[in-house]
Amino acid sequence: MGRKGIKKQFWMTKELTEELSWKASKACLTESALIRMLIRGYHPPAAPGEEFYKALNELIQKADRMQLTSEIVNNLDIKTVLTETAADLKKLSFEIRQRYLKGEREKIEWR
């Protein structure tokens, strides 16, 4: 057994296998991760383009620079504003990741 626990094996047609592989790559997930998400009721969105990741990384870099700048500033008020703004930017980047990279959960009752 692997770290996930119980191994499940099943058969698929060639077309289904290709579709699963294509959808997993579009969501930037492995095939098994996609299947686990679908079982739990999540429908992952397609991965955004390179521009999304570049913009998100730029946002995080600017927050880091702002944090570093706050450490060398002597004025306590400015230091506080810079530190809080850097924390807000990092929180915003986390919320953006959650919103656009995490799937939506379907509201289906199985019982």
mmCIF file of N, CA and C in Angstrom:
data_model
loop_
_atom_site.group_PDB
_atom_site.id
_atom_site.type_symbol
_atom_site.label_atom_id
_atom_site.label_comp_id
_atom_site.label_asym_id
_atom_site.label_seq_id
_atom_site.Cartn_x
_atom_site.Cartn_y
_atom_site.Cartn_z
ATOM 1 N N MET A 1 0.828 -1.190 0.000
ATOM 2 C CA MET A 1 0.000 0.000 0.000
ATOM 3 C C MET A 1 0.872 1.253 0.000
ATOM 4 N N GLY A 2 0.382 2.268 -0.672
ATOM 5 C CA GLY A 2 1.076 3.546 -0.710
ATOM 6 C C GLY A 2 0.663 4.419 0.466
ATOM 7 N N ARG A 3 1.068 5.663 0.419
ATOM 8 C CA ARG A 3 0.769 6.571 1.515
ATOM 9 C C ARG A 3 -0.711 6.943 1.579
ATOM 10 N N LYS A 4 -1.443 6.772 0.483
ATOM 11 C CA LYS A 4 -2.868 7.105 0.461
ATOM 12 C C LYS A 4 -3.724 6.018 1.089
ATOM 13 N N GLY A 5 -3.209 4.803 1.175
ATOM 14 C CA GLY A 5 -3.983 3.735 1.789
ATOM 15 C C GLY A 5 -4.287 2.619 0.820
ATOM 16 N N ILE A 6 -5.528 2.491 0.412
ATOM 17 C CA ILE A 6 -5.990 1.367 -0.392
ATOM 18 C C ILE A 6 -5.861 1.684 -1.879
ATOM 19 N N LYS A 7 -5.289 0.738 -2.608
ATOM 20 C CA LYS A 7 -5.113 0.904 -4.049
ATOM 21 C C LYS A 7 -6.373 0.445 -4.771
ATOM 22 N N LYS A 8 -6.830 1.252 -5.714
ATOM 23 C CA LYS A 8 -7.978 0.914 -6.561
ATOM 24 C C LYS A 8 -7.501 0.843 -7.996
ATOM 25 N N GLN A 9 -7.968 -0.170 -8.697
ATOM 26 C CA GLN A 9 -7.599 -0.349 -10.090
ATOM 27 C C GLN A 9 -8.875 -0.489 -10.903
ATOM 28 N N PHE A 10 -8.934 0.164 -12.076
ATOM 29 C CA PHE A 10 -10.103 0.025 -12.940
ATOM 30 C C PHE A 10 -9.679 0.193 -14.393
ATOM 31 N N TRP A 11 -10.536 -0.263 -15.278
ATOM 32 C CA TRP A 11 -10.257 -0.251 -16.711
ATOM 33 C C TRP A 11 -11.009 0.891 -17.378
ATOM 34 N N MET A 12 -10.359 1.484 -18.398
ATOM 35 C CA MET A 12 -10.972 2.572 -19.158
ATOM 36 C C MET A 12 -10.685 2.342 -20.638
ATOM 37 N N THR A 13 -11.544 2.899 -21.464
ATOM 38 C CA THR A 13 -11.289 2.843 -22.896
ATOM 39 C C THR A 13 -10.140 3.794 -23.237
ATOM 40 N N LYS A 14 -9.617 3.663 -24.418
ATOM 41 C CA LYS A 14 -8.528 4.531 -24.843
ATOM 42 C C LYS A 14 -8.980 5.989 -24.875
ATOM 43 N N GLU A 15 -10.214 6.218 -25.337
ATOM 44 C CA GLU A 15 -10.749 7.582 -25.415
ATOM 45 C C GLU A 15 -10.881 8.198 -24.027
ATOM 46 N N LEU A 16 -11.400 7.420 -23.065
ATOM 47 C CA LEU A 16 -11.531 7.930 -21.700
ATOM 48 C C LEU A 16 -10.168 8.203 -21.080
ATOM 49 N N THR A 17 -9.207 7.342 -21.361
ATOM 50 C CA THR A 17 -7.857 7.530 -20.835
ATOM 51 C C THR A 17 -7.240 8.813 -21.378
ATOM 52 N N GLU A 18 -7.419 9.052 -22.667
ATOM 53 C CA GLU A 18 -6.892 10.276 -23.276
ATOM 54 C C GLU A 18 -7.594 11.506 -22.715
ATOM 55 N N GLU A 19 -8.913 11.409 -22.521
ATOM 56 C CA GLU A 19 -9.658 12.537 -21.971
ATOM 57 C C GLU A 19 -9.235 12.833 -20.532
ATOM 58 N N LEU A 20 -9.055 11.781 -19.735
ATOM 59 C CA LEU A 20 -8.595 11.959 -18.354
ATOM 60 C C LEU A 20 -7.220 12.617 -18.335
ATOM 61 N N SER A 21 -6.328 12.153 -19.180
ATOM 62 C CA SER A 21 -4.983 12.718 -19.246
ATOM 63 C C SER A 21 -5.026 14.188 -19.666
ATOM 64 N N TRP A 22 -5.834 14.512 -20.655
ATOM 65 C CA TRP A 22 -5.959 15.884 -21.146
ATOM 66 C C TRP A 22 -6.526 16.792 -20.072
ATOM 67 N N LYS A 23 -7.604 16.347 -19.400
ATOM 68 C CA LYS A 23 -8.229 17.175 -18.359
ATOM 69 C C LYS A 23 -7.311 17.359 -17.166
ATOM 70 N N ALA A 24 -6.561 16.327 -16.801
ATOM 71 C CA ALA A 24 -5.619 16.449 -15.686
ATOM 72 C C ALA A 24 -4.520 17.455 -16.028
ATOM 73 N N SER A 25 -4.033 17.415 -17.267
ATOM 74 C CA SER A 25 -2.982 18.358 -17.648
ATOM 75 C C SER A 25 -3.518 19.787 -17.707
ATOM 76 N N LYS A 26 -4.770 19.972 -18.133
ATOM 77 C CA LYS A 26 -5.370 21.310 -18.174
ATOM 78 C C LYS A 26 -5.528 21.888 -16.774
ATOM 79 N N ALA A 27 -5.781 21.018 -15.790
ATOM 80 C CA ALA A 27 -5.946 21.469 -14.405
ATOM 81 C C ALA A 27 -4.621 21.470 -13.642
ATOM 82 N N CYS A 28 -3.523 21.093 -14.311
ATOM 83 C CA CYS A 28 -2.197 20.982 -13.679
ATOM 84 C C CYS A 28 -2.224 20.031 -12.488
ATOM 85 N N LEU A 29 -2.886 18.902 -12.662
ATOM 86 C CA LEU A 29 -2.983 17.874 -11.631
ATOM 87 C C LEU A 29 -2.548 16.538 -12.210
ATOM 88 N N THR A 30 -2.226 15.604 -11.329
ATOM 89 C CA THR A 30 -2.016 14.237 -11.797
ATOM 90 C C THR A 30 -3.391 13.623 -12.024
ATOM 91 N N GLU A 31 -3.423 12.528 -12.760
ATOM 92 C CA GLU A 31 -4.699 11.871 -13.019
ATOM 93 C C GLU A 31 -5.336 11.391 -11.724
ATOM 94 N N SER A 32 -4.544 10.825 -10.815
ATOM 95 C CA SER A 32 -5.105 10.332 -9.554
ATOM 96 C C SER A 32 -5.605 11.485 -8.688
ATOM 97 N N ALA A 33 -4.895 12.625 -8.692
ATOM 98 C CA ALA A 33 -5.359 13.784 -7.912
ATOM 99 C C ALA A 33 -6.681 14.308 -8.471
ATOM 100 N N LEU A 34 -6.814 14.317 -9.792
ATOM 101 C CA LEU A 34 -8.063 14.761 -10.415
ATOM 102 C C LEU A 34 -9.207 13.835 -10.036
ATOM 103 N N ILE A 35 -8.984 12.542 -10.083
ATOM 104 C CA ILE A 35 -10.026 11.584 -9.721
ATOM 105 C C ILE A 35 -10.436 11.765 -8.265
ATOM 106 N N ARG A 36 -9.453 11.943 -7.362
ATOM 107 C CA ARG A 36 -9.783 12.150 -5.947
ATOM 108 C C ARG A 36 -10.612 13.410 -5.749
ATOM 109 N N MET A 37 -10.259 14.483 -6.471
ATOM 110 C CA MET A 37 -11.034 15.727 -6.353
ATOM 111 C C MET A 37 -12.460 15.538 -6.849
ATOM 112 N N LEU A 38 -12.615 14.838 -7.961
ATOM 113 C CA LEU A 38 -13.949 14.619 -8.519
ATOM 114 C C LEU A 38 -14.804 13.776 -7.574
ATOM 115 N N ILE A 39 -14.201 12.790 -6.939
ATOM 116 C CA ILE A 39 -14.941 11.953 -5.986
ATOM 117 C C ILE A 39 -15.426 12.788 -4.813
ATOM 118 N N ARG A 40 -14.603 13.740 -4.371
ATOM 119 C CA ARG A 40 -14.984 14.592 -3.242
ATOM 120 C C ARG A 40 -15.971 15.688 -3.635
ATOM 121 N N GLY A 41 -16.280 15.785 -4.931
ATOM 122 C CA GLY A 41 -17.275 16.750 -5.369
ATOM 123 C C GLY A 41 -16.699 18.056 -5.883
ATOM 124 N N TYR A 42 -15.378 18.146 -6.030
ATOM 125 C CA TYR A 42 -14.759 19.356 -6.545
ATOM 126 C C TYR A 42 -14.567 19.247 -8.047
ATOM 127 N N HIS A 43 -14.726 20.364 -8.725
ATOM 128 C CA HIS A 43 -14.481 20.432 -10.158
ATOM 129 C C HIS A 43 -13.389 21.468 -10.373
ATOM 130 N N PRO A 44 -12.156 21.014 -10.569
ATOM 131 C CA PRO A 44 -11.047 21.959 -10.685
ATOM 132 C C PRO A 44 -11.145 22.779 -11.963
ATOM 133 N N PRO A 45 -10.819 24.057 -11.885
ATOM 134 C CA PRO A 45 -10.820 24.883 -13.090
ATOM 135 C C PRO A 45 -9.574 24.601 -13.914
ATOM 136 N N ALA A 46 -9.609 25.003 -15.151
ATOM 137 C CA ALA A 46 -8.413 24.888 -15.989
ATOM 138 C C ALA A 46 -7.352 25.829 -15.424
ATOM 139 N N ALA A 47 -6.118 25.415 -15.511
ATOM 140 C CA ALA A 47 -5.023 26.229 -14.984
ATOM 141 C C ALA A 47 -4.918 27.530 -15.777
ATOM 142 N N PRO A 48 -4.692 28.629 -15.097
ATOM 143 C CA PRO A 48 -4.530 29.898 -15.813
ATOM 144 C C PRO A 48 -3.216 29.931 -16.586
ATOM 145 N N GLY A 49 -3.096 30.903 -17.442
ATOM 146 C CA GLY A 49 -1.905 31.023 -18.278
ATOM 147 C C GLY A 49 -0.695 31.538 -17.511
ATOM 148 N N GLU A 50 0.419 31.628 -18.208
ATOM 149 C CA GLU A 50 1.682 32.078 -17.611
ATOM 150 C C GLU A 50 1.571 33.487 -17.034
ATOM 151 N N GLU A 51 0.777 34.356 -17.676
ATOM 152 C CA GLU A 51 0.643 35.734 -17.209
ATOM 153 C C GLU A 51 0.107 35.777 -15.780
ATOM 154 N N PHE A 52 -0.819 34.871 -15.451
ATOM 155 C CA PHE A 52 -1.394 34.804 -14.115
ATOM 156 C C PHE A 52 -0.298 34.538 -13.085
ATOM 157 N N TYR A 53 0.535 33.521 -13.350
ATOM 158 C CA TYR A 53 1.583 33.164 -12.406
ATOM 159 C C TYR A 53 2.652 34.255 -12.309
ATOM 160 N N LYS A 54 2.973 34.897 -13.435
ATOM 161 C CA LYS A 54 3.947 35.991 -13.412
ATOM 162 C C LYS A 54 3.425 37.155 -12.572
ATOM 163 N N ALA A 55 2.145 37.505 -12.757
ATOM 164 C CA ALA A 55 1.557 38.607 -11.994
ATOM 165 C C ALA A 55 1.498 38.271 -10.505
ATOM 166 N N LEU A 56 1.143 37.036 -10.176
ATOM 167 C CA LEU A 56 1.074 36.624 -8.781
ATOM 168 C C LEU A 56 2.461 36.646 -8.142
ATOM 169 N N ASN A 57 3.472 36.169 -8.861
ATOM 170 C CA ASN A 57 4.840 36.209 -8.338
ATOM 171 C C ASN A 57 5.331 37.642 -8.170
ATOM 172 N N GLU A 58 4.961 38.513 -9.086
ATOM 173 C CA GLU A 58 5.348 39.919 -8.978
ATOM 174 C C GLU A 58 4.706 40.561 -7.749
ATOM 175 N N LEU A 59 3.457 40.215 -7.489
ATOM 176 C CA LEU A 59 2.766 40.724 -6.302
ATOM 177 C C LEU A 59 3.485 40.286 -5.030
ATOM 178 N N ILE A 60 3.884 39.040 -4.961
ATOM 179 C CA ILE A 60 4.583 38.522 -3.788
ATOM 180 C C ILE A 60 5.961 39.179 -3.648
ATOM 181 N N GLN A 61 6.671 39.376 -4.767
ATOM 182 C CA GLN A 61 7.983 40.029 -4.717
ATOM 183 C C GLN A 61 7.876 41.462 -4.213
ATOM 184 N N LYS A 62 6.839 42.170 -4.664
ATOM 185 C CA LYS A 62 6.654 43.546 -4.211
ATOM 186 C C LYS A 62 6.329 43.581 -2.718
ATOM 187 N N ALA A 63 5.552 42.624 -2.253
ATOM 188 C CA ALA A 63 5.257 42.546 -0.815
ATOM 189 C C ALA A 63 6.525 42.272 -0.022
ATOM 190 N N ASP A 64 7.393 41.397 -0.546
ATOM 191 C CA ASP A 64 8.664 41.105 0.125
ATOM 192 C C ASP A 64 9.559 42.342 0.169
ATOM 193 N N ARG A 65 9.627 43.074 -0.949
ATOM 194 C CA ARG A 65 10.432 44.303 -0.973
ATOM 195 C C ARG A 65 9.896 45.332 0.007
ATOM 196 N N MET A 66 8.572 45.412 0.093
ATOM 197 C CA MET A 66 7.957 46.352 1.023
ATOM 198 C C MET A 66 8.294 45.972 2.463
ATOM 199 N N GLN A 67 8.294 44.689 2.756
ATOM 200 C CA GLN A 67 8.643 44.207 4.093
ATOM 201 C C GLN A 67 10.102 44.538 4.407
ATOM 202 N N LEU A 68 10.998 44.308 3.449
ATOM 203 C CA LEU A 68 12.414 44.643 3.649
ATOM 204 C C LEU A 68 12.616 46.142 3.857
ATOM 205 N N THR A 69 11.889 46.952 3.089
ATOM 206 C CA THR A 69 11.988 48.395 3.234
ATOM 207 C C THR A 69 11.521 48.833 4.614
ATOM 208 N N SER A 70 10.486 48.199 5.120
ATOM 209 C CA SER A 70 9.973 48.570 6.444
ATOM 210 C C SER A 70 10.995 48.302 7.542
ATOM 211 N N GLU A 71 11.898 47.360 7.307
ATOM 212 C CA GLU A 71 12.900 47.033 8.322
ATOM 213 C C GLU A 71 14.019 48.072 8.408
ATOM 214 N N ILE A 72 14.220 48.850 7.340
ATOM 215 C CA ILE A 72 15.292 49.848 7.378
ATOM 216 C C ILE A 72 14.781 51.266 7.621
ATOM 217 N N VAL A 73 13.474 51.441 7.647
ATOM 218 C CA VAL A 73 12.893 52.763 7.880
ATOM 219 C C VAL A 73 12.937 53.068 9.375
ATOM 220 N N ASN A 74 13.275 54.324 9.706
ATOM 221 C CA ASN A 74 13.360 54.721 11.109
ATOM 222 C C ASN A 74 12.033 55.217 11.676
ATOM 223 N N ASN A 75 11.166 55.728 10.826
ATOM 224 C CA ASN A 75 9.886 56.264 11.278
ATOM 225 C C ASN A 75 8.944 55.108 11.618
ATOM 226 N N LEU A 76 8.467 55.080 12.854
ATOM 227 C CA LEU A 76 7.629 53.968 13.316
ATOM 228 C C LEU A 76 6.288 53.905 12.586
ATOM 229 N N ASP A 77 5.696 55.065 12.293
ATOM 230 C CA ASP A 77 4.404 55.087 11.588
ATOM 231 C C ASP A 77 4.540 54.512 10.175
ATOM 232 N N ILE A 78 5.582 54.933 9.468
ATOM 233 C CA ILE A 78 5.801 54.427 8.111
ATOM 234 C C ILE A 78 6.127 52.940 8.158
ATOM 235 N N LYS A 79 6.919 52.538 9.131
ATOM 236 C CA LYS A 79 7.276 51.128 9.289
ATOM 237 C C LYS A 79 6.030 50.275 9.489
ATOM 238 N N THR A 80 5.107 50.757 10.316
ATOM 239 C CA THR A 80 3.863 50.027 10.584
ATOM 240 C C THR A 80 3.013 49.915 9.322
ATOM 241 N N VAL A 81 2.886 51.016 8.588
ATOM 242 C CA VAL A 81 2.082 51.015 7.360
ATOM 243 C C VAL A 81 2.678 50.049 6.333
ATOM 244 N N LEU A 82 3.996 50.091 6.161
ATOM 245 C CA LEU A 82 4.640 49.208 5.188
ATOM 246 C C LEU A 82 4.483 47.734 5.577
ATOM 247 N N THR A 83 4.649 47.432 6.847
ATOM 248 C CA THR A 83 4.514 46.054 7.317
ATOM 249 C C THR A 83 3.094 45.547 7.125
ATOM 250 N N GLU A 84 2.111 46.362 7.488
ATOM 251 C CA GLU A 84 0.706 45.961 7.338
ATOM 252 C C GLU A 84 0.329 45.798 5.869
ATOM 253 N N THR A 85 0.810 46.709 5.021
ATOM 254 C CA THR A 85 0.505 46.630 3.596
ATOM 255 C C THR A 85 1.136 45.388 2.977
ATOM 256 N N ALA A 86 2.367 45.066 3.377
ATOM 257 C CA ALA A 86 3.023 43.858 2.873
ATOM 258 C C ALA A 86 2.238 42.620 3.291
ATOM 259 N N ALA A 87 1.771 42.584 4.524
ATOM 260 C CA ALA A 87 0.971 41.443 4.994
ATOM 261 C C ALA A 87 -0.342 41.357 4.227
ATOM 262 N N ASP A 88 -0.953 42.513 3.951
ATOM 263 C CA ASP A 88 -2.200 42.521 3.181
ATOM 264 C C ASP A 88 -1.981 42.001 1.760
ATOM 265 N N LEU A 89 -0.865 42.371 1.149
ATOM 266 C CA LEU A 89 -0.572 41.900 -0.208
ATOM 267 C C LEU A 89 -0.349 40.385 -0.234
ATOM 268 N N LYS A 90 0.334 39.867 0.767
ATOM 269 C CA LYS A 90 0.540 38.416 0.836
ATOM 270 C C LYS A 90 -0.781 37.684 1.063
ATOM 271 N N LYS A 91 -1.642 38.267 1.900
ATOM 272 C CA LYS A 91 -2.966 37.679 2.127
ATOM 273 C C LYS A 91 -3.777 37.708 0.833
ATOM 274 N N LEU A 92 -3.696 38.803 0.098
ATOM 275 C CA LEU A 92 -4.395 38.919 -1.180
ATOM 276 C C LEU A 92 -3.911 37.861 -2.165
ATOM 277 N N SER A 93 -2.591 37.632 -2.227
ATOM 278 C CA SER A 93 -2.077 36.617 -3.149
ATOM 279 C C SER A 93 -2.581 35.226 -2.763
ATOM 280 N N PHE A 94 -2.684 34.954 -1.464
ATOM 281 C CA PHE A 94 -3.221 33.672 -1.012
ATOM 282 C C PHE A 94 -4.691 33.534 -1.417
ATOM 283 N N GLU A 95 -5.464 34.594 -1.229
ATOM 284 C CA GLU A 95 -6.886 34.562 -1.598
ATOM 285 C C GLU A 95 -7.068 34.392 -3.106
ATOM 286 N N ILE A 96 -6.205 35.012 -3.893
ATOM 287 C CA ILE A 96 -6.270 34.861 -5.350
ATOM 288 C C ILE A 96 -5.992 33.412 -5.731
ATOM 289 N N ARG A 97 -4.972 32.809 -5.102
ATOM 290 C CA ARG A 97 -4.678 31.389 -5.373
ATOM 291 C C ARG A 97 -5.874 30.515 -5.027
ATOM 292 N N GLN A 98 -6.464 30.753 -3.862
ATOM 293 C CA GLN A 98 -7.609 29.946 -3.437
ATOM 294 C C GLN A 98 -8.774 30.107 -4.406
ATOM 295 N N ARG A 99 -9.012 31.319 -4.855
ATOM 296 C CA ARG A 99 -10.162 31.600 -5.723
ATOM 297 C C ARG A 99 -10.006 31.011 -7.117
ATOM 298 N N TYR A 100 -8.805 31.133 -7.691
ATOM 299 C CA TYR A 100 -8.632 30.756 -9.092
ATOM 300 C C TYR A 100 -7.958 29.410 -9.322
ATOM 301 N N LEU A 101 -7.368 28.824 -8.295
ATOM 302 C CA LEU A 101 -6.702 27.546 -8.484
ATOM 303 C C LEU A 101 -7.400 26.399 -7.781
ATOM 304 N N LYS A 102 -8.259 26.697 -6.827
ATOM 305 C CA LYS A 102 -8.983 25.644 -6.120
ATOM 306 C C LYS A 102 -10.332 25.448 -6.807
ATOM 307 N N GLY A 103 -10.756 24.208 -6.897
ATOM 308 C CA GLY A 103 -12.000 23.915 -7.597
ATOM 309 C C GLY A 103 -13.242 24.294 -6.810
ATOM 310 N N GLU A 104 -14.335 24.345 -7.514
ATOM 311 C CA GLU A 104 -15.629 24.606 -6.905
ATOM 312 C C GLU A 104 -16.223 23.285 -6.437
ATOM 313 N N ARG A 105 -16.877 23.294 -5.302
ATOM 314 C CA ARG A 105 -17.485 22.079 -4.797
ATOM 315 C C ARG A 105 -18.938 22.010 -5.254
ATOM 316 N N GLU A 106 -19.287 20.871 -5.809
ATOM 317 C CA GLU A 106 -20.648 20.646 -6.283
ATOM 318 C C GLU A 106 -21.524 20.263 -5.102
ATOM 319 N N LYS A 107 -22.752 20.745 -5.095
ATOM 320 C CA LYS A 107 -23.651 20.456 -3.983
ATOM 321 C C LYS A 107 -24.604 19.322 -4.361
ATOM 322 N N ILE A 108 -24.093 18.093 -4.313
ATOM 323 C CA ILE A 108 -24.887 16.899 -4.638
ATOM 324 C C ILE A 108 -25.018 16.065 -3.391
ATOM 325 N N GLU A 109 -26.212 15.688 -3.076
ATOM 326 C CA GLU A 109 -26.460 14.793 -1.950
ATOM 327 C C GLU A 109 -26.497 13.357 -2.480
ATOM 328 N N TRP A 110 -25.616 12.520 -1.973
ATOM 329 C CA TRP A 110 -25.539 11.135 -2.428
ATOM 330 C C TRP A 110 -26.394 10.203 -1.584
ATOM 331 N N ARG A 111 -26.881 10.657 -0.487
ATOM 332 C CA ARG A 111 -27.668 9.776 0.381
ATOM 333 C C ARG A 111 -29.132 9.931 0.192
#
